[in-house]
Amino acid sequence: MNRGPARNQGPDQMTQDLRIGVIGTGMIGQDHIRRLTHVLAGARVTGVTDTDPARATAAATKAPGARVHASAEALIAADDVDAVLICSWGPAHEAAILPALAAGKPVFCEKPLATTQEACLRIIDAEVVLGRRLIQVGYMRRYDAAYRALKATVDSGSIGAPLMFHSAHRNASVPEGLYTDDMAIADTMVHDIDVARWLLDDEVARVRVLAPKRNSVGKDLRDPIFGLLEMRGGALATVEVSVNIGYGYDIRGEISAEQGTAELAESNPLVVKGNGQFAGRVPADWRERFIAAYDAEFASWIAAARDGGATGPSAWDGYAIQAVSDAGIEAARTGETVAVTLVEKPALYA
Ligand code: NAP
């Protein structure tokens, strides 16, 4: 029985392109428009909207044929929009996702799914009523070749059962005064929380967050921080977040298992030796480090959305990560170990 709205008509019958409407044309919205227009096949941007109409108009000039819509609602309702890409700020995500689901249009939502667990659960409820997945959330590390190799190694059983995952998330710098203590968890650590759950195939049961001596570069910012995630099955994940490390954007990840270890190699493909030293490039930022992962993530979304569905990180993942993030923020403020409580997982996300 079909309990939801009729399926969207699907890709343009003439070009077979998936026609995408983009909500939010700021930094990452513009980067995804470039990706969809110049890098990937099978899709094109046909509509854009932003709270700043001038920004939307400028973004539309980068996507031939794209129309500017006055609101997210108008964009979602447009006949020439098959699927919706949400790149607005987190508190606006729910208000865009729900009407897109009601219209039966596949959604790619940049992380976070929403900024409260209650909002995440309203989104989950709407998707469950629909009876099929339409939402992919932008946790792109799962599409990075090195993380995929790490996941395949763990899943193969070749190093035995995983016991610990050590993650480090190091940014060269963050804007002083704009980046807050809580953002180290809600904006930054969420990616490590995502891959910890994915690699260990488990949910987080408890969180503790420690703050060592501050990095003086960040002045009053609580930086770095160290998160300890206890998984339900007993494995541990440790996460260092350092956001003023200076030397570049450095992502580390290692699984320690019963019979071996596996770790992400350097992302730099070239090592130069001279003057008694060896050297290689460290990525400048997350765009450089994960550019191929974003491309793979969107190729996967386009394929699934053209079939009227969704794959990859789900609304459930978005909700579970939000719950861990909330617990982490409380743990950082109180110094306590904070339990993560999740609702029962709907069968749709099994
Ligand atoms: P940004 O540069 O501030 O862009 C967001 C844009 O959305 C702004 O132009 C903003 O306009 C607009 N906007 C806000 N609310 C809107 C609404 N209700 N309808 C239409 N437009 C709206 O932010 P960003 O860095 O691109 O980040 C956007 C999202 O992507 C965030 O959720 C962020 O966490 C996520 N992100 C994910 C990754 C990743 O690694 N996956 C990386 C970067 C960002 P105003 O400026 O007028 O508010």
mmCIF file of C-alpha atoms and ligand atoms in Angstrom:
data_model
loop_
_atom_site.group_PDB
_atom_site.id
_atom_site.type_symbol
_atom_site.label_atom_id
_atom_site.label_comp_id
_atom_site.label_asym_id
_atom_site.label_seq_id
_atom_site.Cartn_x
_atom_site.Cartn_y
_atom_site.Cartn_z
ATOM 1 C CA MET A 1 0.000 0.000 0.000
ATOM 2 C CA ASN A 2 1.343 3.391 -0.879
ATOM 3 C CA ARG A 3 1.017 5.527 2.286
ATOM 4 C CA GLY A 4 2.922 8.540 1.073
ATOM 5 C CA PRO A 5 2.637 11.047 -1.721
ATOM 6 C CA ALA A 6 3.004 9.927 -5.307
ATOM 7 C CA ARG A 7 6.564 9.417 -6.472
ATOM 8 C CA ASN A 8 8.091 12.356 -8.175
ATOM 9 C CA GLN A 9 8.182 12.068 -11.969
ATOM 10 C CA GLY A 10 11.950 11.526 -11.866
ATOM 11 C CA PRO A 11 14.728 12.718 -14.160
ATOM 12 C CA ASP A 12 14.083 15.003 -17.103
ATOM 13 C CA GLN A 13 12.681 12.793 -19.877
ATOM 14 C CA MET A 14 14.625 14.649 -22.591
ATOM 15 C CA THR A 15 18.084 14.734 -21.018
ATOM 16 C CA GLN A 16 17.661 12.063 -18.347
ATOM 17 C CA ASP A 17 19.383 14.499 -16.000
ATOM 18 C CA LEU A 18 18.261 14.639 -12.396
ATOM 19 C CA ARG A 19 17.090 18.247 -11.935
ATOM 20 C CA ILE A 20 18.283 19.581 -8.618
ATOM 21 C CA GLY A 21 17.111 22.553 -6.584
ATOM 22 C CA VAL A 22 19.665 24.004 -4.152
ATOM 23 C CA ILE A 23 18.550 25.677 -0.908
ATOM 24 C CA GLY A 24 21.367 27.809 0.519
ATOM 25 C CA THR A 25 24.028 29.130 -1.826
ATOM 26 C CA GLY A 26 26.761 29.959 0.668
ATOM 27 C CA MET A 27 30.177 28.374 0.799
ATOM 28 C CA ILE A 28 29.333 24.709 0.430
ATOM 29 C CA GLY A 29 26.227 25.319 -1.665
ATOM 30 C CA GLN A 30 28.381 27.059 -4.272
ATOM 31 C CA ASP A 31 30.939 24.261 -4.150
ATOM 32 C CA HIS A 32 28.236 21.637 -4.723
ATOM 33 C CA ILE A 33 26.769 23.676 -7.604
ATOM 34 C CA ARG A 34 30.239 23.635 -9.202
ATOM 35 C CA ARG A 35 30.460 19.878 -8.621
ATOM 36 C CA LEU A 36 27.008 19.212 -10.101
ATOM 37 C CA THR A 37 27.586 21.537 -13.055
ATOM 38 C CA HIS A 38 31.186 20.755 -14.024
ATOM 39 C CA VAL A 39 32.319 17.501 -12.412
ATOM 40 C CA LEU A 40 29.513 14.958 -12.306
ATOM 41 C CA ALA A 41 27.253 13.560 -15.014
ATOM 42 C CA GLY A 42 23.558 12.714 -14.740
ATOM 43 C CA ALA A 43 22.379 15.820 -12.919
ATOM 44 C CA ARG A 44 22.085 19.559 -13.315
ATOM 45 C CA VAL A 45 21.054 22.432 -11.096
ATOM 46 C CA THR A 46 17.716 23.867 -12.235
ATOM 47 C CA GLY A 47 16.834 26.022 -9.242
ATOM 48 C CA VAL A 48 18.451 27.912 -6.384
ATOM 49 C CA THR A 49 17.263 29.926 -3.413
ATOM 50 C CA ASP A 50 18.903 31.722 -0.517
ATOM 51 C CA THR A 51 17.789 34.162 2.158
ATOM 52 C CA ASP A 52 20.108 36.576 0.361
ATOM 53 C CA PRO A 53 18.573 36.929 -3.153
ATOM 54 C CA ALA A 54 21.751 38.506 -4.528
ATOM 55 C CA ARG A 55 23.770 35.473 -3.431
ATOM 56 C CA ALA A 56 21.219 33.161 -5.061
ATOM 57 C CA THR A 57 21.301 35.183 -8.282
ATOM 58 C CA ALA A 58 25.103 35.076 -8.362
ATOM 59 C CA ALA A 59 25.048 31.313 -7.779
ATOM 60 C CA ALA A 60 22.502 30.813 -10.586
ATOM 61 C CA THR A 61 24.887 32.397 -13.085
ATOM 62 C CA LYS A 62 27.275 29.482 -12.395
ATOM 63 C CA ALA A 63 24.631 26.882 -13.328
ATOM 64 C CA PRO A 64 23.308 27.474 -16.862
ATOM 65 C CA GLY A 65 19.514 27.427 -16.957
ATOM 66 C CA ALA A 66 19.020 27.563 -13.204
ATOM 67 C CA ARG A 67 16.113 29.687 -11.988
ATOM 68 C CA VAL A 68 16.137 31.723 -8.780
ATOM 69 C CA HIS A 69 13.231 30.996 -6.443
ATOM 70 C CA ALA A 70 11.914 33.391 -3.817
ATOM 71 C CA SER A 71 11.674 30.727 -1.111
ATOM 72 C CA ALA A 72 12.573 27.157 -0.275
ATOM 73 C CA GLU A 73 8.882 26.244 -0.535
ATOM 74 C CA ALA A 74 8.649 27.613 -4.088
ATOM 75 C CA LEU A 75 11.804 25.768 -5.111
ATOM 76 C CA ILE A 76 10.591 22.466 -3.664
ATOM 77 C CA ALA A 77 7.231 22.816 -5.440
ATOM 78 C CA ALA A 78 8.785 23.640 -8.824
ATOM 79 C CA ASP A 79 7.982 21.203 -11.663
ATOM 80 C CA ASP A 80 11.568 21.311 -12.902
ATOM 81 C CA VAL A 81 13.036 20.264 -9.540
ATOM 82 C CA ASP A 82 13.249 16.486 -9.086
ATOM 83 C CA ALA A 83 15.475 16.444 -5.999
ATOM 84 C CA VAL A 84 16.459 18.912 -3.297
ATOM 85 C CA LEU A 85 19.940 19.760 -2.040
ATOM 86 C CA ILE A 86 19.903 21.544 1.329
ATOM 87 C CA CYS A 87 22.939 23.688 2.102
ATOM 88 C CA SER A 88 21.376 26.293 4.385
ATOM 89 C CA TRP A 89 22.459 26.525 8.007
ATOM 90 C CA GLY A 90 21.494 23.698 10.361
ATOM 91 C CA PRO A 91 18.493 25.322 12.128
ATOM 92 C CA ALA A 92 16.783 25.743 8.713
ATOM 93 C CA HIS A 93 17.177 22.134 7.586
ATOM 94 C CA GLU A 94 13.979 20.685 9.076
ATOM 95 C CA ALA A 95 11.791 23.366 7.468
ATOM 96 C CA ALA A 96 13.181 22.384 4.061
ATOM 97 C CA ILE A 97 13.276 18.609 4.545
ATOM 98 C CA LEU A 98 9.640 18.152 5.626
ATOM 99 C CA PRO A 99 8.026 19.787 2.554
ATOM 100 C CA ALA A 100 10.488 17.991 0.277
ATOM 101 C CA LEU A 101 9.441 14.667 1.820
ATOM 102 C CA ALA A 102 5.772 15.665 1.476
ATOM 103 C CA ALA A 103 6.415 16.311 -2.218
ATOM 104 C CA GLY A 104 8.073 12.876 -2.533
ATOM 105 C CA LYS A 105 11.365 14.444 -3.682
ATOM 106 C CA PRO A 106 14.740 12.909 -2.721
ATOM 107 C CA VAL A 107 16.791 15.095 -0.389
ATOM 108 C CA PHE A 108 20.486 15.530 0.153
ATOM 109 C CA CYS A 109 20.895 17.472 3.404
ATOM 110 C CA GLU A 110 24.277 18.791 4.391
ATOM 111 C CA LYS A 111 25.149 17.875 7.961
ATOM 112 C CA PRO A 112 23.655 18.278 10.490
ATOM 113 C CA LEU A 113 20.291 16.677 9.726
ATOM 114 C CA ALA A 114 18.854 19.203 12.187
ATOM 115 C CA THR A 115 20.140 20.892 15.325
ATOM 116 C CA THR A 116 17.916 19.232 17.930
ATOM 117 C CA GLN A 117 17.045 15.602 18.552
ATOM 118 C CA GLU A 118 13.348 16.547 18.528
ATOM 119 C CA ALA A 119 13.650 17.966 15.014
ATOM 120 C CA CYS A 120 15.586 14.885 13.868
ATOM 121 C CA LEU A 121 12.811 12.656 15.225
ATOM 122 C CA ARG A 122 10.114 14.671 13.418
ATOM 123 C CA ILE A 123 12.057 14.099 10.193
ATOM 124 C CA ILE A 124 12.424 10.385 10.935
ATOM 125 C CA ASP A 125 8.692 10.115 11.666
ATOM 126 C CA ALA A 126 7.868 11.761 8.336
ATOM 127 C CA GLU A 127 10.190 9.431 6.416
ATOM 128 C CA VAL A 128 8.857 6.358 8.229
ATOM 129 C CA VAL A 129 5.269 7.352 7.346
ATOM 130 C CA LEU A 130 6.429 7.711 3.749
ATOM 131 C CA GLY A 131 7.654 4.127 3.985
ATOM 132 C CA ARG A 132 10.861 4.539 2.000
ATOM 133 C CA ARG A 133 14.158 6.357 2.404
ATOM 134 C CA LEU A 134 14.380 9.718 0.636
ATOM 135 C CA ILE A 135 17.075 11.424 2.743
ATOM 136 C CA GLN A 136 20.850 11.248 2.541
ATOM 137 C CA VAL A 137 22.827 13.292 5.099
ATOM 138 C CA GLY A 138 26.187 14.811 4.145
ATOM 139 C CA TYR A 139 28.599 12.783 6.245
ATOM 140 C CA MET A 140 31.049 12.443 3.383
ATOM 141 C CA ARG A 141 33.922 10.614 5.082
ATOM 142 C CA ARG A 142 32.131 7.352 4.315
ATOM 143 C CA TYR A 143 32.923 8.047 0.626
ATOM 144 C CA ASP A 144 36.639 8.713 1.155
ATOM 145 C CA ALA A 145 38.780 5.979 -0.409
ATOM 146 C CA ALA A 146 40.984 5.572 2.673
ATOM 147 C CA TYR A 147 38.060 5.322 5.089
ATOM 148 C CA ARG A 148 36.352 2.856 2.746
ATOM 149 C CA ALA A 149 39.487 0.707 2.738
ATOM 150 C CA LEU A 150 39.582 0.879 6.540
ATOM 151 C CA LYS A 151 35.936 -0.146 6.740
ATOM 152 C CA ALA A 152 36.463 -3.011 4.265
ATOM 153 C CA THR A 153 39.424 -4.270 6.309
ATOM 154 C CA VAL A 154 37.446 -4.215 9.551
ATOM 155 C CA ASP A 155 34.446 -5.889 7.922
ATOM 156 C CA SER A 156 36.626 -8.597 6.331
ATOM 157 C CA GLY A 157 37.610 -9.850 9.782
ATOM 158 C CA SER A 158 41.262 -10.077 8.712
ATOM 159 C CA ILE A 159 42.508 -8.191 11.803
ATOM 160 C CA GLY A 160 39.903 -9.652 14.150
ATOM 161 C CA ALA A 161 37.214 -7.874 16.112
ATOM 162 C CA PRO A 162 37.757 -4.108 16.482
ATOM 163 C CA LEU A 163 38.399 -2.989 20.061
ATOM 164 C CA MET A 164 39.336 0.674 19.695
ATOM 165 C CA PHE A 165 39.097 3.425 17.092
ATOM 166 C CA HIS A 166 41.473 6.355 17.471
ATOM 167 C CA SER A 167 40.486 9.449 15.549
ATOM 168 C CA ALA A 168 42.149 12.846 15.291
ATOM 169 C CA HIS A 169 40.558 15.833 13.576
ATOM 170 C CA ARG A 170 43.002 18.694 13.233
ATOM 171 C CA ASN A 171 42.241 22.012 11.566
ATOM 172 C CA ALA A 172 44.929 24.542 10.719
ATOM 173 C CA SER A 173 42.847 27.377 12.145
ATOM 174 C CA VAL A 174 39.323 28.591 12.811
ATOM 175 C CA PRO A 175 37.935 32.135 12.731
ATOM 176 C CA GLU A 176 38.574 33.796 16.074
ATOM 177 C CA GLY A 177 35.391 34.868 17.813
ATOM 178 C CA LEU A 178 33.120 33.016 15.366
ATOM 179 C CA TYR A 179 34.093 29.458 16.251
ATOM 180 C CA THR A 180 32.809 28.552 19.726
ATOM 181 C CA ASP A 181 33.639 25.833 22.250
ATOM 182 C CA ASP A 182 30.471 23.871 21.433
ATOM 183 C CA MET A 183 31.221 23.944 17.689
ATOM 184 C CA ALA A 184 34.245 21.727 18.305
ATOM 185 C CA ILE A 185 31.689 19.013 19.036
ATOM 186 C CA ALA A 186 28.541 20.033 17.104
ATOM 187 C CA ASP A 187 30.333 21.061 13.887
ATOM 188 C CA THR A 188 33.683 19.276 13.975
ATOM 189 C CA MET A 189 33.612 16.132 16.111
ATOM 190 C CA VAL A 190 30.329 15.028 14.504
ATOM 191 C CA HIS A 191 32.306 13.685 11.537
ATOM 192 C CA ASP A 192 34.440 11.536 13.878
ATOM 193 C CA ILE A 193 31.296 10.389 15.699
ATOM 194 C CA ASP A 194 29.839 9.370 12.338
ATOM 195 C CA VAL A 195 32.832 7.276 11.304
ATOM 196 C CA ALA A 196 33.186 5.738 14.784
ATOM 197 C CA ARG A 197 29.585 4.451 14.585
ATOM 198 C CA TRP A 198 30.075 3.342 10.964
ATOM 199 C CA LEU A 199 33.447 1.613 11.377
ATOM 200 C CA LEU A 200 32.496 -0.114 14.626
ATOM 201 C CA ASP A 201 28.946 -0.807 13.399
ATOM 202 C CA ASP A 202 27.574 0.191 16.774
ATOM 203 C CA GLU A 203 25.899 3.016 18.645
ATOM 204 C CA VAL A 204 27.571 5.210 21.254
ATOM 205 C CA ALA A 205 26.425 4.450 24.808
ATOM 206 C CA ARG A 206 28.321 7.061 26.849
ATOM 207 C CA VAL A 207 30.493 10.107 26.192
ATOM 208 C CA ARG A 208 33.200 11.867 28.169
ATOM 209 C CA VAL A 209 35.039 14.957 26.978
ATOM 210 C CA LEU A 210 38.325 16.128 28.506
ATOM 211 C CA ALA A 211 40.057 19.418 27.838
ATOM 212 C CA PRO A 212 43.830 19.459 28.262
ATOM 213 C CA LYS A 213 45.931 22.585 28.590
ATOM 214 C CA ARG A 214 44.673 25.142 26.031
ATOM 215 C CA ASN A 215 46.427 25.880 22.781
ATOM 216 C CA SER A 216 47.435 29.499 23.376
ATOM 217 C CA VAL A 217 46.927 30.288 19.668
ATOM 218 C CA GLY A 218 43.170 30.019 20.173
ATOM 219 C CA LYS A 219 43.259 32.330 23.221
ATOM 220 C CA ASP A 220 40.052 31.629 25.213
ATOM 221 C CA LEU A 221 38.805 28.810 22.975
ATOM 222 C CA ARG A 222 38.583 25.420 24.667
ATOM 223 C CA ASP A 223 41.026 23.772 22.288
ATOM 224 C CA PRO A 224 42.049 20.990 21.937
ATOM 225 C CA ILE A 225 39.494 18.573 23.335
ATOM 226 C CA PHE A 226 39.562 14.839 23.753
ATOM 227 C CA GLY A 227 36.392 12.774 23.449
ATOM 228 C CA LEU A 228 35.985 9.264 24.791
ATOM 229 C CA LEU A 229 33.075 7.374 23.251
ATOM 230 C CA GLU A 230 32.033 4.089 24.858
ATOM 231 C CA MET A 231 30.196 1.975 22.332
ATOM 232 C CA ARG A 232 27.261 -0.257 23.359
ATOM 233 C CA GLY A 233 29.251 -3.376 22.478
ATOM 234 C CA GLY A 234 32.200 -2.350 24.671
ATOM 235 C CA ALA A 235 34.603 -0.971 22.065
ATOM 236 C CA LEU A 236 36.050 2.489 22.671
ATOM 237 C CA ALA A 237 36.551 5.410 20.323
ATOM 238 C CA THR A 238 38.899 8.246 21.177
ATOM 239 C CA VAL A 239 38.683 11.563 19.357
ATOM 240 C CA GLU A 240 41.114 14.466 19.437
ATOM 241 C CA VAL A 241 39.740 17.714 18.027
ATOM 242 C CA SER A 242 42.376 20.422 17.564
ATOM 243 C CA VAL A 243 41.327 23.457 15.579
ATOM 244 C CA ASN A 244 44.361 25.747 15.670
ATOM 245 C CA ILE A 245 47.082 23.228 14.859
ATOM 246 C CA GLY A 246 48.657 25.535 12.275
ATOM 247 C CA TYR A 247 50.376 23.051 9.967
ATOM 248 C CA GLY A 248 47.340 22.013 7.909
ATOM 249 C CA TYR A 249 44.204 19.876 7.943
ATOM 250 C CA ASP A 250 45.182 16.491 9.292
ATOM 251 C CA ILE A 251 42.748 13.600 9.668
ATOM 252 C CA ARG A 252 43.999 10.492 11.481
ATOM 253 C CA GLY A 253 42.157 7.245 12.036
ATOM 254 C CA GLU A 254 43.297 3.882 13.360
ATOM 255 C CA ILE A 255 41.441 0.734 14.327
ATOM 256 C CA SER A 256 43.064 -1.441 16.965
ATOM 257 C CA ALA A 257 41.625 -4.943 16.743
ATOM 258 C CA GLU A 258 42.151 -8.372 18.335
ATOM 259 C CA GLN A 259 44.776 -9.489 15.818
ATOM 260 C CA GLY A 260 46.043 -6.373 14.149
ATOM 261 C CA THR A 261 45.641 -2.703 13.428
ATOM 262 C CA ALA A 262 44.658 -0.701 10.369
ATOM 263 C CA GLU A 263 45.119 3.014 9.941
ATOM 264 C CA LEU A 264 44.526 5.736 7.373
ATOM 265 C CA ALA A 265 47.740 6.405 5.472
ATOM 266 C CA GLU A 266 48.921 9.917 4.668
ATOM 267 C CA SER A 267 46.593 11.409 2.055
ATOM 268 C CA ASN A 268 49.568 12.959 0.276
ATOM 269 C CA PRO A 269 50.582 10.766 -2.708
ATOM 270 C CA LEU A 270 54.187 12.035 -2.970
ATOM 271 C CA VAL A 271 57.131 11.935 -0.577
ATOM 272 C CA VAL A 272 60.140 14.123 -1.369
ATOM 273 C CA LYS A 273 63.523 13.265 0.168
ATOM 274 C CA GLY A 274 66.450 15.680 0.330
ATOM 275 C CA ASN A 275 68.855 17.297 2.747
ATOM 276 C CA GLY A 276 68.521 14.364 5.104
ATOM 277 C CA GLN A 277 64.764 14.792 5.421
ATOM 278 C CA PHE A 278 61.579 13.529 3.848
ATOM 279 C CA ALA A 279 58.490 15.653 3.291
ATOM 280 C CA GLY A 280 54.997 15.545 1.839
ATOM 281 C CA ARG A 281 52.078 17.923 1.569
ATOM 282 C CA VAL A 282 49.468 18.195 4.315
ATOM 283 C CA PRO A 283 46.054 19.318 2.927
ATOM 284 C CA ALA A 284 45.274 22.974 3.600
ATOM 285 C CA ASP A 285 41.654 22.345 4.569
ATOM 286 C CA TRP A 286 38.740 19.922 4.438
ATOM 287 C CA ARG A 287 37.881 20.826 0.846
ATOM 288 C CA GLU A 288 41.293 19.681 -0.349
ATOM 289 C CA ARG A 289 41.388 16.576 1.862
ATOM 290 C CA PHE A 290 37.907 15.351 0.969
ATOM 291 C CA ILE A 291 37.337 16.701 -2.552
ATOM 292 C CA ALA A 292 37.180 13.214 -4.081
ATOM 293 C CA ALA A 293 34.932 12.019 -1.256
ATOM 294 C CA TYR A 294 32.417 14.800 -1.984
ATOM 295 C CA ASP A 295 32.431 13.837 -5.668
ATOM 296 C CA ALA A 296 31.843 10.157 -4.822
ATOM 297 C CA GLU A 297 29.172 11.088 -2.272
ATOM 298 C CA PHE A 298 27.243 13.099 -4.856
ATOM 299 C CA ALA A 299 27.646 10.475 -7.583
ATOM 300 C CA SER A 300 26.073 8.004 -5.181
ATOM 301 C CA TRP A 301 23.264 10.403 -4.265
ATOM 302 C CA ILE A 302 22.486 11.187 -7.910
ATOM 303 C CA ALA A 303 22.235 7.472 -8.744
ATOM 304 C CA ALA A 304 19.895 6.781 -5.828
ATOM 305 C CA ALA A 305 17.802 9.933 -6.342
ATOM 306 C CA ARG A 306 17.343 9.139 -10.042
ATOM 307 C CA ASP A 307 15.715 5.915 -8.837
ATOM 308 C CA GLY A 308 13.538 7.961 -6.474
ATOM 309 C CA GLY A 309 15.310 6.846 -3.288
ATOM 310 C CA ALA A 310 18.296 7.454 -1.047
ATOM 311 C CA THR A 311 21.382 5.653 0.200
ATOM 312 C CA GLY A 312 24.369 6.392 2.459
ATOM 313 C CA PRO A 313 24.109 8.169 5.824
ATOM 314 C CA SER A 314 20.438 8.203 6.774
ATOM 315 C CA ALA A 315 18.115 10.329 8.868
ATOM 316 C CA TRP A 316 18.698 7.756 11.612
ATOM 317 C CA ASP A 317 22.436 8.414 11.423
ATOM 318 C CA GLY A 318 21.739 12.140 11.576
ATOM 319 C CA TYR A 319 19.600 11.654 14.700
ATOM 320 C CA ALA A 320 22.059 9.327 16.456
ATOM 321 C CA ILE A 321 24.962 11.690 15.762
ATOM 322 C CA GLN A 322 22.914 14.618 17.113
ATOM 323 C CA ALA A 323 22.241 12.647 20.315
ATOM 324 C CA VAL A 324 25.962 11.928 20.773
ATOM 325 C CA SER A 325 26.826 15.542 19.987
ATOM 326 C CA ASP A 326 24.331 16.794 22.601
ATOM 327 C CA ALA A 327 25.745 14.367 25.164
ATOM 328 C CA GLY A 328 29.282 15.457 24.264
ATOM 329 C CA ILE A 329 28.448 19.125 24.792
ATOM 330 C CA GLU A 330 26.926 18.328 28.178
ATOM 331 C CA ALA A 331 29.934 16.160 29.057
ATOM 332 C CA ALA A 332 32.339 18.941 28.121
ATOM 333 C CA ARG A 333 30.452 21.485 30.228
ATOM 334 C CA THR A 334 30.035 19.265 33.296
ATOM 335 C CA GLY A 335 33.123 17.055 33.188
ATOM 336 C CA GLU A 336 30.808 14.074 33.690
ATOM 337 C CA THR A 337 30.331 10.923 31.646
ATOM 338 C CA VAL A 338 26.982 11.407 29.874
ATOM 339 C CA ALA A 339 24.760 8.554 28.679
ATOM 340 C CA VAL A 340 23.338 8.630 25.147
ATOM 341 C CA THR A 341 19.702 7.582 24.975
ATOM 342 C CA LEU A 342 18.175 6.767 21.595
ATOM 343 C CA VAL A 343 14.601 5.902 20.655
ATOM 344 C CA GLU A 344 14.010 2.456 19.168
ATOM 345 C CA LYS A 345 15.413 2.281 15.650
ATOM 346 C CA PRO A 346 12.632 2.080 13.034
ATOM 347 C CA ALA A 347 12.804 -0.941 10.723
ATOM 348 C CA LEU A 348 13.233 1.445 7.756
ATOM 349 C CA TYR A 349 16.828 2.045 8.878
ATOM 350 C CA ALA A 350 17.750 -1.552 9.698
HETATM 351 P P1 NAP B 1 27.156 29.498 4.696
HETATM 352 O O1 NAP B 1 28.338 29.864 3.899
HETATM 353 O O2 NAP B 1 26.719 30.371 5.809
HETATM 354 O O3 NAP B 1 25.944 29.289 3.685
HETATM 355 C C1 NAP B 1 24.633 29.029 4.114
HETATM 356 C C2 NAP B 1 23.724 29.814 3.189
HETATM 357 O O4 NAP B 1 22.371 29.432 3.443
HETATM 358 C C3 NAP B 1 23.810 31.325 3.437
HETATM 359 O O5 NAP B 1 23.832 31.998 2.196
HETATM 360 C C4 NAP B 1 22.532 31.605 4.223
HETATM 361 O O6 NAP B 1 22.092 32.926 4.083
HETATM 362 C C5 NAP B 1 21.592 30.635 3.568
HETATM 363 N N1 NAP B 1 20.406 30.316 4.332
HETATM 364 C C6 NAP B 1 20.260 30.242 5.666
HETATM 365 N N2 NAP B 1 19.000 29.901 5.958
HETATM 366 C C7 NAP B 1 18.334 29.738 4.800
HETATM 367 C C8 NAP B 1 17.007 29.394 4.452
HETATM 368 N N3 NAP B 1 16.075 29.149 5.393
HETATM 369 N N4 NAP B 1 16.680 29.338 3.122
HETATM 370 C C9 NAP B 1 17.590 29.606 2.190
HETATM 371 N N5 NAP B 1 18.872 29.943 2.464
HETATM 372 C C10 NAP B 1 19.240 30.005 3.753
HETATM 373 O O7 NAP B 1 27.336 28.046 5.352
HETATM 374 P P2 NAP B 1 28.123 26.789 4.745
HETATM 375 O O8 NAP B 1 29.479 26.773 5.317
HETATM 376 O O9 NAP B 1 27.932 26.729 3.286
HETATM 377 O O10 NAP B 1 27.341 25.600 5.465
HETATM 378 C C11 NAP B 1 26.031 25.235 5.076
HETATM 379 C C12 NAP B 1 25.702 23.866 5.671
HETATM 380 O O11 NAP B 1 26.649 22.920 5.175
HETATM 381 C C13 NAP B 1 25.782 23.812 7.194
HETATM 382 O O12 NAP B 1 24.787 22.969 7.692
HETATM 383 C C14 NAP B 1 27.166 23.200 7.446
HETATM 384 O O13 NAP B 1 27.273 22.483 8.651
HETATM 385 C C15 NAP B 1 27.286 22.265 6.259
HETATM 386 N N6 NAP B 1 28.686 21.976 5.887
HETATM 387 C C16 NAP B 1 29.066 20.682 5.785
HETATM 388 C C17 NAP B 1 30.367 20.364 5.475
HETATM 389 C C18 NAP B 1 30.809 18.939 5.371
HETATM 390 O O14 NAP B 1 31.967 18.648 5.573
HETATM 391 N N7 NAP B 1 29.933 18.010 5.031
HETATM 392 C C19 NAP B 1 31.296 21.384 5.256
HETATM 393 C C20 NAP B 1 30.862 22.713 5.321
HETATM 394 C C21 NAP B 1 29.541 22.997 5.639
HETATM 395 P P3 NAP B 1 22.475 33.978 5.244
HETATM 396 O O15 NAP B 1 23.959 34.133 5.228
HETATM 397 O O16 NAP B 1 21.733 35.215 4.824
HETATM 398 O O17 NAP B 1 21.980 33.392 6.522
#
